Short mmCIF file of C-alpha atoms in Angstrom, two decimals:
data_model
loop_
_atom_site.label_atom_id
_atom_site.label_comp_id
_atom_site.label_asym_id
_atom_site.label_seq_id
_atom_site.Cartn_x
_atom_site.Cartn_y
_atom_site.Cartn_z
CA MET A 124 27.88 13.01 -15.69
CA MET A 125 27.04 9.33 -16.15
CA ASN A 126 24.00 8.19 -18.10
CA THR A 127 21.72 5.17 -17.74
CA GLU A 128 19.69 3.52 -20.48
CA LEU A 129 15.95 3.77 -20.31
CA THR A 130 13.61 1.10 -21.68
CA ASP A 131 10.00 1.18 -22.74
CA PRO A 132 8.12 -1.30 -20.52
CA ARG A 133 5.54 -1.82 -23.30
CA THR A 134 8.16 -3.15 -25.73
CA GLY A 135 11.25 -3.87 -23.70
CA ARG A 136 13.23 -1.74 -26.17
CA SER A 137 15.55 1.14 -25.44
CA ARG A 138 13.97 4.61 -25.38
CA GLY A 139 17.02 6.75 -24.69
CA THR A 140 19.13 7.66 -21.69
CA ALA A 141 18.92 9.72 -18.50
CA PRO A 142 21.63 11.31 -16.39
CA VAL A 143 22.82 9.69 -13.19
CA SER A 144 23.67 12.27 -10.53
CA ARG A 145 26.67 11.84 -8.28
CA GLU A 146 28.33 13.88 -5.51
CA PRO A 147 28.81 17.14 -7.52
CA GLU A 148 25.20 17.23 -8.75
CA VAL A 149 23.78 16.33 -5.34
CA ALA A 150 25.83 19.05 -3.67
CA VAL A 151 24.73 21.71 -6.18
CA ALA A 152 21.06 20.72 -5.88
CA VAL A 153 21.04 20.79 -2.07
CA ALA A 154 22.96 24.07 -1.96
CA SER A 155 20.54 25.63 -4.43
CA ALA A 156 17.61 24.45 -2.31
CA ARG A 157 19.27 25.95 0.81
CA THR A 158 19.71 29.26 -1.01
CA ALA A 159 16.07 29.30 -2.09
CA LEU A 160 14.79 28.35 1.35
CA GLY A 161 15.09 31.82 2.87
CA THR A 162 12.96 33.47 0.23
CA TRP A 163 10.44 30.66 -0.09
CA SER A 164 9.89 30.12 3.63
CA ALA A 165 9.56 33.86 4.22
CA LEU A 166 6.53 34.12 1.95
CA THR A 167 3.18 34.36 3.60
CA PRO A 168 0.93 31.31 3.23
CA ARG A 169 -1.22 33.36 0.84
CA ASP A 170 1.71 34.12 -1.45
CA ARG A 171 2.96 30.50 -1.42
CA ALA A 172 -0.60 29.43 -2.14
CA ARG A 173 -0.81 31.70 -5.18
CA ARG A 174 2.39 30.25 -6.61
CA LEU A 175 1.34 26.65 -5.93
CA ASP A 176 -1.98 27.42 -7.61
CA ARG A 177 -0.12 28.69 -10.69
CA LEU A 178 1.91 25.47 -10.72
CA ALA A 179 -1.34 23.44 -10.59
CA THR A 180 -2.72 25.43 -13.52
CA LEU A 181 0.47 24.86 -15.52
CA ILE A 182 0.24 21.13 -14.86
CA GLU A 183 -3.34 21.12 -16.15
CA ASP A 184 -2.40 23.15 -19.23
CA SER A 185 0.47 20.72 -19.94
CA ALA A 186 -1.48 17.54 -19.20
CA ALA A 187 -0.82 16.06 -22.65
CA GLU A 188 2.95 16.42 -22.25
CA TYR A 189 2.88 15.01 -18.72
CA ALA A 190 0.78 12.10 -19.97
CA ALA A 191 3.23 11.31 -22.80
CA ARG A 192 6.18 11.32 -20.41
CA GLU A 193 4.40 9.25 -17.79
CA ARG A 194 3.29 6.70 -20.36
CA ALA A 195 6.85 6.46 -21.74
CA GLY A 196 8.23 5.54 -18.36
CA THR A 197 5.46 3.34 -17.01
CA GLY A 198 3.43 2.04 -19.96
CA LYS A 199 0.18 3.10 -18.19
CA PRO A 200 -2.97 3.30 -20.32
CA ASP A 201 -4.18 6.78 -21.25
CA ALA A 202 -7.11 6.64 -18.79
CA GLU A 203 -4.81 5.95 -15.86
CA THR A 204 -2.32 8.69 -16.70
CA ALA A 205 -5.09 11.26 -17.30
CA GLY A 206 -6.68 10.51 -13.92
CA GLU A 207 -3.36 10.66 -12.05
CA ILE A 208 -2.32 13.98 -13.62
CA GLU A 209 -5.68 15.45 -12.65
CA GLN A 210 -5.04 14.26 -9.09
CA VAL A 211 -1.54 15.83 -9.06
CA ALA A 212 -2.91 19.26 -10.05
CA ASP A 213 -5.64 18.86 -7.41
CA LEU A 214 -3.04 18.03 -4.75
CA PHE A 215 -1.03 21.18 -5.35
CA ARG A 216 -4.19 23.23 -5.30
CA PHE A 217 -5.44 21.50 -2.15
CA TYR A 218 -2.24 22.18 -0.21
CA ALA A 219 -2.14 25.75 -1.47
CA THR A 220 -5.37 26.24 0.50
CA ALA A 221 -4.56 23.89 3.38
CA ALA A 222 -1.47 25.85 4.35
CA ARG A 223 -3.69 28.88 4.99
CA THR A 224 -6.14 27.02 7.27
CA ARG A 225 -3.81 25.13 9.53
CA THR A 226 -4.57 24.64 13.22
CA THR A 227 -2.29 25.02 16.20
CA PRO A 228 -2.40 24.22 19.95
CA ALA A 229 -4.22 26.71 22.12
CA ALA A 230 -2.52 30.04 22.80
CA GLY A 231 -3.05 32.38 25.68
CA ARG A 232 -2.16 32.87 29.38
CA LEU A 233 -1.43 29.23 30.11
CA VAL A 234 1.10 30.11 32.80
CA SER A 235 0.45 32.87 35.31
CA GLY A 236 2.09 36.11 34.25
CA HIS A 237 3.02 34.79 30.79
CA GLU A 238 1.56 34.73 27.29
CA SER A 239 2.34 31.69 25.09
CA TRP A 240 1.73 30.51 21.57
CA VAL A 241 3.05 27.96 19.08
CA ARG A 242 4.73 28.70 15.76
CA TRP A 243 4.84 26.04 13.06
CA GLU A 244 8.11 26.35 11.14
CA PRO A 245 9.33 24.46 8.04
CA MET A 246 11.88 21.72 8.48
CA GLY A 247 14.18 23.29 5.86
CA VAL A 248 15.45 21.43 2.82
CA VAL A 249 13.60 18.14 2.32
CA GLY A 250 15.14 15.28 0.35
CA VAL A 251 12.38 13.25 -1.35
CA ILE A 252 12.86 9.80 -2.93
CA VAL A 253 9.95 8.33 -4.89
CA PRO A 254 9.40 4.99 -6.70
CA TRP A 255 8.57 4.10 -10.31
CA ASN A 256 4.98 2.90 -9.89
CA TYR A 257 3.48 6.45 -9.68
CA PRO A 258 6.38 8.72 -10.67
CA LEU A 259 4.49 11.97 -10.74
CA MET A 260 1.71 11.29 -8.23
CA MET A 261 4.00 9.98 -5.46
CA ALA A 262 6.20 13.05 -5.96
CA ALA A 263 3.12 15.29 -5.57
CA TRP A 264 2.06 13.43 -2.40
CA ARG A 265 5.42 14.35 -0.89
CA CYS A 266 6.28 17.65 -2.49
CA ALA A 267 2.95 19.50 -2.30
CA PRO A 268 2.61 19.50 1.52
CA ALA A 269 6.36 20.04 1.99
CA LEU A 270 6.26 23.12 -0.26
CA ALA A 271 3.04 24.44 1.24
CA ALA A 272 4.64 24.24 4.68
CA GLY A 273 7.51 26.46 3.50
CA ASN A 274 10.23 23.89 2.73
CA THR A 275 12.28 23.59 -0.42
CA VAL A 276 12.57 20.15 -2.01
CA VAL A 277 15.12 18.02 -3.88
CA VAL A 278 13.33 14.99 -5.27
CA LYS A 279 15.01 11.91 -6.71
CA PRO A 280 12.84 9.93 -9.12
CA ALA A 281 13.31 6.25 -9.72
CA GLU A 282 16.05 5.36 -12.18
CA THR A 283 13.54 4.06 -14.75
CA THR A 284 11.07 6.95 -14.59
CA PRO A 285 12.76 10.38 -14.54
CA ASP A 286 10.61 11.89 -17.29
CA THR A 287 7.72 13.66 -15.57
CA LEU A 288 9.71 15.00 -12.64
CA GLU A 289 12.06 16.70 -15.05
CA LEU A 290 9.06 18.56 -16.49
CA LEU A 291 7.65 19.25 -13.04
CA ALA A 292 10.94 20.80 -11.93
CA GLU A 293 10.96 23.04 -15.03
CA HIS A 294 7.43 24.22 -14.32
CA ALA A 295 8.24 24.72 -10.63
CA ALA A 296 11.16 26.95 -11.51
CA ARG A 297 8.82 29.09 -13.58
CA THR A 298 6.01 29.34 -11.01
CA LEU A 299 7.65 28.86 -7.55
CA GLY A 300 11.15 30.22 -8.12
CA GLU A 301 14.58 28.80 -8.88
CA GLY A 302 15.74 26.08 -6.49
CA VAL A 303 12.39 25.61 -4.72
CA LEU A 304 11.65 22.21 -6.28
CA GLN A 305 14.41 20.38 -8.09
CA SER A 306 14.61 16.94 -9.73
CA LEU A 307 17.78 14.91 -9.15
CA PRO A 308 17.82 11.95 -11.58
CA GLY A 309 19.87 8.92 -10.77
CA ASP A 310 20.13 5.43 -9.32
CA ARG A 311 20.16 3.97 -5.81
CA ARG A 312 23.55 5.44 -5.07
CA THR A 313 22.16 8.87 -5.97
CA GLY A 314 19.43 8.32 -3.39
CA ARG A 315 21.98 7.36 -0.73
CA LEU A 316 24.02 10.45 -1.53
CA LEU A 317 20.93 12.62 -1.14
CA VAL A 318 20.07 11.08 2.23
CA GLU A 319 23.66 11.60 3.44
CA SER A 320 23.77 15.21 2.18
CA PRO A 321 22.93 18.13 4.51
CA VAL A 322 19.18 18.00 3.99
CA ASP A 323 17.04 18.60 7.07
CA MET A 324 14.52 15.80 6.47
CA VAL A 325 14.04 12.75 4.25
CA ALA A 326 10.70 11.57 2.83
CA PHE A 327 10.97 8.13 1.25
CA THR A 328 8.45 5.93 -0.55
CA GLY A 329 9.71 2.49 -1.58
CA SER A 330 10.56 -0.99 -0.33
CA GLY A 331 11.00 -2.00 3.30
CA ARG A 332 14.59 -2.96 2.80
CA ALA A 333 15.47 0.37 1.20
CA GLY A 334 13.47 2.22 3.89
CA ARG A 335 15.51 0.63 6.64
CA ASP A 336 18.69 1.73 4.84
CA VAL A 337 17.33 5.28 4.59
CA ALA A 338 16.55 5.28 8.34
CA ALA A 339 20.08 4.15 9.17
CA ARG A 340 21.70 6.78 6.96
CA ALA A 341 19.42 9.60 8.11
CA GLY A 342 20.42 9.25 11.77
CA THR A 343 18.58 11.67 14.04
CA ARG A 344 17.01 13.68 11.25
CA ARG A 345 13.27 13.39 10.73
CA ILE A 346 12.18 10.76 8.20
CA SER A 347 8.79 9.92 6.74
CA LEU A 348 8.57 6.37 5.37
CA GLU A 349 5.93 4.64 3.24
CA LEU A 350 7.24 1.12 2.71
CA GLY A 351 4.64 -0.80 0.80
CA GLY A 352 1.71 -3.00 1.73
CA ASN A 353 0.04 -6.36 1.35
CA ALA A 354 -3.59 -5.43 1.63
CA PRO A 355 -6.21 -8.00 2.70
CA ALA A 356 -9.76 -7.92 1.34
CA VAL A 357 -12.10 -9.74 3.68
CA VAL A 358 -15.07 -11.01 1.61
CA LEU A 359 -18.00 -12.26 3.66
CA PRO A 360 -20.88 -14.46 2.31
CA ASP A 361 -23.19 -11.45 2.07
CA ALA A 362 -20.75 -9.35 0.00
CA PRO A 363 -22.34 -7.01 -2.56
CA ALA A 364 -22.73 -8.37 -6.11
CA ASP A 365 -20.15 -5.97 -7.53
CA THR A 366 -17.43 -7.09 -5.07
CA TYR A 367 -15.58 -9.34 -7.45
CA ALA A 368 -15.42 -6.98 -10.41
CA SER A 369 -14.37 -4.17 -8.07
CA LEU A 370 -11.58 -6.23 -6.53
CA ALA A 371 -10.35 -7.39 -9.96
CA GLU A 372 -10.23 -3.82 -11.22
CA ALA A 373 -8.39 -2.56 -8.12
CA ALA A 374 -5.94 -5.53 -8.16
CA THR A 375 -4.94 -4.89 -11.79
CA TYR A 376 -4.96 -1.09 -11.80
CA ASN A 377 -1.42 -0.06 -12.71
CA ALA A 378 -0.73 -3.79 -13.19
CA GLY A 379 -1.15 -4.24 -9.46
CA GLN A 380 1.93 -2.12 -8.83
CA SER A 381 0.27 -0.16 -6.01
CA CYS A 382 1.15 -0.38 -2.34
CA ALA A 383 -2.50 -0.19 -1.30
CA ALA A 384 -3.89 -2.56 -3.95
CA PRO A 385 -5.89 -5.57 -2.76
CA ALA A 386 -3.56 -8.56 -2.66
CA ARG A 387 -4.99 -11.17 -0.30
CA VAL A 388 -8.68 -12.13 -0.52
CA ILE A 389 -9.89 -13.82 2.64
CA THR A 390 -13.30 -15.50 2.77
CA LEU A 391 -15.18 -17.76 5.10
CA THR A 392 -15.11 -21.43 4.26
CA GLU A 393 -18.75 -21.35 3.25
CA ASN A 394 -18.22 -18.79 0.48
CA TYR A 395 -14.71 -19.80 -0.56
CA GLU A 396 -15.58 -21.80 -3.70
CA SER A 397 -18.15 -19.29 -4.92
CA THR A 398 -15.60 -16.47 -4.41
CA VAL A 399 -12.96 -18.40 -6.34
CA ALA A 400 -15.40 -18.87 -9.20
CA ARG A 401 -16.56 -15.27 -9.28
CA LEU A 402 -13.01 -13.86 -9.00
CA THR A 403 -11.83 -16.21 -11.75
CA GLN A 404 -14.48 -14.71 -14.02
CA ALA A 405 -13.76 -11.14 -12.92
CA MET A 406 -9.94 -11.45 -13.20
CA GLY A 407 -10.35 -13.27 -16.52
CA ALA A 408 -12.13 -10.25 -17.93
CA ARG A 409 -9.16 -8.00 -17.19
CA LEU A 410 -6.68 -8.18 -20.07
CA ALA A 411 -3.09 -6.91 -19.85
CA GLY A 412 -2.50 -4.65 -22.78
CA ARG A 413 -6.15 -3.62 -23.05
CA ASP A 414 -7.29 -2.89 -19.47
CA PHE A 415 -3.94 -2.32 -17.71
CA GLY A 416 -0.31 -1.80 -18.48
CA PRO A 417 2.89 -3.81 -18.11
CA LEU A 418 5.22 -4.33 -15.17
CA ASN A 419 7.72 -1.50 -15.04
CA ASN A 420 11.15 -3.00 -15.58
CA PRO A 421 13.11 -6.27 -15.97
CA ASP A 422 14.07 -6.48 -12.28
CA GLN A 423 10.46 -6.20 -11.15
CA THR A 424 9.37 -8.70 -13.79
CA ALA A 425 12.00 -11.24 -12.67
CA ARG A 426 10.99 -10.74 -9.00
CA TYR A 427 7.30 -11.24 -9.82
CA ASP A 428 7.97 -14.35 -11.88
CA SER A 429 10.10 -15.79 -9.11
CA LEU A 430 7.38 -15.27 -6.49
CA VAL A 431 4.73 -16.88 -8.70
CA ALA A 432 7.04 -19.83 -9.43
CA SER A 433 7.72 -20.32 -5.73
CA SER A 434 4.04 -20.55 -4.87
CA SER A 435 2.51 -23.83 -3.70
CA ALA A 436 -0.97 -22.83 -4.93
CA LYS A 437 -2.79 -25.86 -6.31
CA ARG A 438 -4.87 -23.67 -8.60
CA GLN A 439 -3.32 -20.92 -10.76
CA LEU A 440 -6.05 -19.26 -12.81
CA ALA A 441 -4.66 -16.84 -15.39
CA ALA A 442 -6.38 -14.45 -17.79
CA ASP A 443 -5.17 -13.66 -21.31
CA ILE A 444 -2.76 -11.01 -22.56
CA ALA A 445 -3.81 -8.63 -25.32
CA ALA A 446 -0.60 -6.75 -26.06
CA PRO A 447 -1.00 -4.27 -28.94
CA PRO A 448 0.83 -4.99 -32.19
CA GLY A 449 4.54 -4.33 -31.84
CA GLU A 450 4.43 -4.59 -28.04
CA GLU A 451 4.45 -8.34 -27.68
CA HIS A 452 7.88 -8.35 -25.99
CA GLY A 453 6.99 -5.85 -23.26
CA HIS A 454 6.79 -6.67 -19.58
CA TRP A 455 3.19 -7.87 -19.77
CA ARG A 456 1.88 -10.26 -17.16
CA ALA A 457 -1.67 -11.68 -17.13
CA ALA A 458 -4.12 -11.15 -14.28
CA LEU A 459 -3.65 -14.15 -12.02
CA LEU A 460 -5.65 -15.79 -9.19
CA LEU A 461 -3.94 -18.25 -6.83
CA ALA A 462 -6.14 -20.55 -4.78
CA ASP A 463 -5.65 -23.53 -2.46
CA LEU A 464 -2.37 -22.33 -1.02
CA PRO A 465 -0.85 -22.46 2.46
CA HIS A 466 -1.03 -19.48 4.74
CA ASP A 467 2.77 -19.05 4.69
CA ASP A 468 3.00 -19.10 0.89
CA PRO A 469 5.48 -16.45 -0.36
CA THR A 470 2.76 -14.84 -2.44
CA VAL A 471 0.80 -14.34 0.80
CA THR A 472 3.56 -13.17 3.14
CA GLU A 473 5.41 -10.92 0.68
CA GLU A 474 4.25 -7.85 -1.29
CA VAL A 475 3.96 -9.27 -4.81
CA PHE A 476 3.42 -5.96 -6.64
CA GLY A 477 1.76 -7.39 -9.71
CA PRO A 478 -1.70 -8.19 -11.15
CA LEU A 479 -2.24 -11.09 -8.75
CA LEU A 480 -4.75 -12.03 -6.04
CA THR A 481 -4.33 -14.87 -3.60
CA ILE A 482 -7.43 -16.30 -1.95
CA GLN A 483 -7.60 -17.94 1.51
CA HIS A 484 -10.44 -18.99 3.78
CA ALA A 485 -11.20 -19.36 7.49
CA ASP A 486 -14.03 -20.99 9.40
CA THR A 487 -15.10 -17.91 11.37
CA VAL A 488 -15.09 -14.17 11.01
CA GLU A 489 -12.58 -13.93 13.90
CA ALA A 490 -10.26 -16.36 12.18
CA ALA A 491 -10.59 -14.41 8.92
CA LEU A 492 -9.64 -11.23 10.78
CA GLY A 493 -6.62 -13.08 12.21
CA LEU A 494 -5.47 -14.00 8.71
CA ALA A 495 -5.96 -10.43 7.55
CA ASN A 496 -3.71 -9.15 10.40
CA SER A 497 -1.17 -11.99 10.13
CA VAL A 498 1.41 -10.26 7.90
CA PRO A 499 3.88 -7.57 8.99
CA GLN A 500 2.72 -5.06 6.41
CA ALA A 501 -0.17 -2.83 7.59
CA LEU A 502 -0.95 -0.12 5.04
CA ALA A 503 -4.44 -0.73 3.71
CA ALA A 504 -7.33 -3.23 3.86
CA SER A 505 -10.97 -3.63 2.86
CA VAL A 506 -14.09 -5.46 4.06
CA TRP A 507 -16.93 -6.57 1.76
CA THR A 508 -20.32 -7.17 3.33
CA THR A 509 -23.85 -5.78 3.25
CA GLY A 510 -23.95 -6.04 7.05
CA LEU A 511 -23.11 -2.49 8.06
CA GLY A 512 -22.46 -3.29 11.72
CA THR A 513 -20.18 -6.21 10.94
CA GLY A 514 -18.36 -4.22 8.25
CA LEU A 515 -17.71 -1.23 10.50
CA ASP A 516 -16.54 -3.48 13.35
CA LEU A 517 -14.05 -5.29 11.09
CA ALA A 518 -12.83 -2.07 9.52
CA ALA A 519 -12.05 -0.76 13.00
CA ARG A 520 -10.19 -3.93 13.97
CA LEU A 521 -8.10 -4.36 10.85
CA ASP A 522 -4.45 -3.47 11.42
CA ALA A 523 -4.09 -0.91 8.66
CA GLY A 524 -3.60 2.81 8.25
CA GLU A 525 -6.48 2.97 5.75
CA ALA A 526 -9.57 0.71 5.63
CA TRP A 527 -12.39 0.61 3.11
CA LEU A 528 -15.86 -0.92 3.33
CA ASN A 529 -17.31 -2.24 0.06
CA CYS A 530 -14.71 -0.36 -1.99
CA HIS A 531 -10.92 -0.32 -2.41
CA LEU A 532 -8.34 2.27 -3.54
CA VAL A 533 -10.77 5.16 -3.03
CA GLN A 534 -8.61 8.12 -2.04
CA THR A 535 -8.80 11.90 -2.06
CA ALA A 536 -6.57 14.77 -0.99
CA GLU A 537 -8.68 15.39 2.12
CA LEU A 538 -8.14 11.94 3.66
CA PRO A 539 -4.86 10.78 5.24
CA HIS A 540 -2.90 7.77 4.01
CA GLY A 541 -0.09 6.08 5.96
CA GLY A 542 1.24 2.76 7.18
CA ARG A 543 1.90 0.84 10.36
CA GLY A 544 4.29 -1.94 11.20
CA SER A 545 6.75 -2.76 8.42
CA SER A 546 4.77 -0.50 6.08
CA GLY A 547 6.48 2.48 7.69
CA HIS A 548 5.22 5.59 9.44
CA GLY A 549 4.17 9.07 8.55
CA THR A 550 1.19 10.61 6.77
CA ASP A 551 0.52 11.41 3.15
CA LEU A 552 -2.49 13.47 2.01
CA SER A 553 -4.85 15.57 4.10
CA THR A 554 -4.01 18.57 6.26
CA LEU A 555 -2.30 16.19 8.66
CA ALA A 556 0.52 15.76 6.17
CA LEU A 557 1.53 19.39 6.70
CA GLN A 558 2.84 18.43 10.15
CA GLU A 559 5.16 15.88 8.57
CA TYR A 560 7.13 18.78 7.12
CA GLN A 561 6.92 21.26 10.01
CA ARG A 562 8.28 21.52 13.54
CA PRO A 563 6.54 23.36 16.39
CA LYS A 564 8.22 26.11 18.37
CA THR A 565 6.66 27.27 21.65
CA VAL A 566 7.11 30.98 22.37
CA THR A 567 6.42 32.19 25.93
CA VAL A 568 6.66 35.83 26.95
CA ARG A 569 6.81 37.10 30.52
CA LEU A 570 4.40 39.98 30.83
CA SER A 571 5.89 43.26 32.09
CA PRO A 572 5.56 43.93 35.80
CA GLY A 573 2.48 45.90 36.56
CA VAL A 574 0.42 44.58 33.60
CA PRO A 575 -2.79 43.26 35.14
CA GLU A 576 -3.65 39.63 34.56
CA SER A 577 -7.21 40.00 33.36
#
């Protein structure tokens, strides 16, 4: 098997190697998942729930090891990794319960002389491909509902962050059974081989370009796509006092490498300059190396630098970098605010995926809403105002799968997350995600002659 070199994003130095799976490894993994499917899908929801609950407990008991692996691959600060691992355990526990409380269309005598009902059945073997920004959490978003619904899963981590999924697969083998959840390390070609293998469904989280390639290769099989975002934050003149610090924190969490992070601040003309001043102060207080981690890899760093260099912004307001000793050569980038830029600036129209906020203004609320909805991505958005009626109206009219009012990046297992437009389709989180990984079967029985239709 081939190997690829791994680097530490905090230092830029090598930290070892990871295997790169090819046709033989993909075939073995998918065949193993197919073998395990019969036993796993035949379990009652209660029995699957018990095993998923044991996996959640094992994740909690091994939190320190998960955190060390996650930090090695991403450079995230300890507080970020601890919170995300807690969310991962919660997700598996949530779906353990959710699978037992699912709903179904009405059953009964819907056709004269017949009794009908609907069975929800697993899709089968699900191929999952996840990115490097949240290696463990994005895998849990996909794997937990798929497993709870009775599927088996082969998950390919990003090439730069295989660490935590290797451990998750080991723990899954101990708690769920062999072959139920497997990790398939590798590169882009590995992902293509997985999509082209005889899996029954593909769940992909990544870039729009890669998502379109997945869709083409998957053919008629079901796919679930989360393809990034470019979230607007509409800040009105009566925004709460904590708006600016909240936006700066959300924009720099995970170094801005979050599909739902605020990216485009849109104000009215009357509060544009005051918002620039307040965001300059708030972003300036967020230090790379102290408050948030580095960009993940050299390719992402080069892409980010290229987008910033291509910007026509007349004001580029950057914070400082406080890299710890010995980590000065990592992929650190300062929190950055870009102001006085055209509406078609590349940093506005493209997903930047870094610790950066652009700021635009419009003369009216309607025009501000138009700017917010002017890009093809439609994953998440927020509105900041103390006017409840105005805020609720704008939240309803924003073209996004998830909208926040006076907050941003607030998520929980109970609430669905998913995109529109070029951000893809499908649902992560909540009980609705179970239907991503199930297919309905209608069963209708003709009643025996002579049985009264009461």
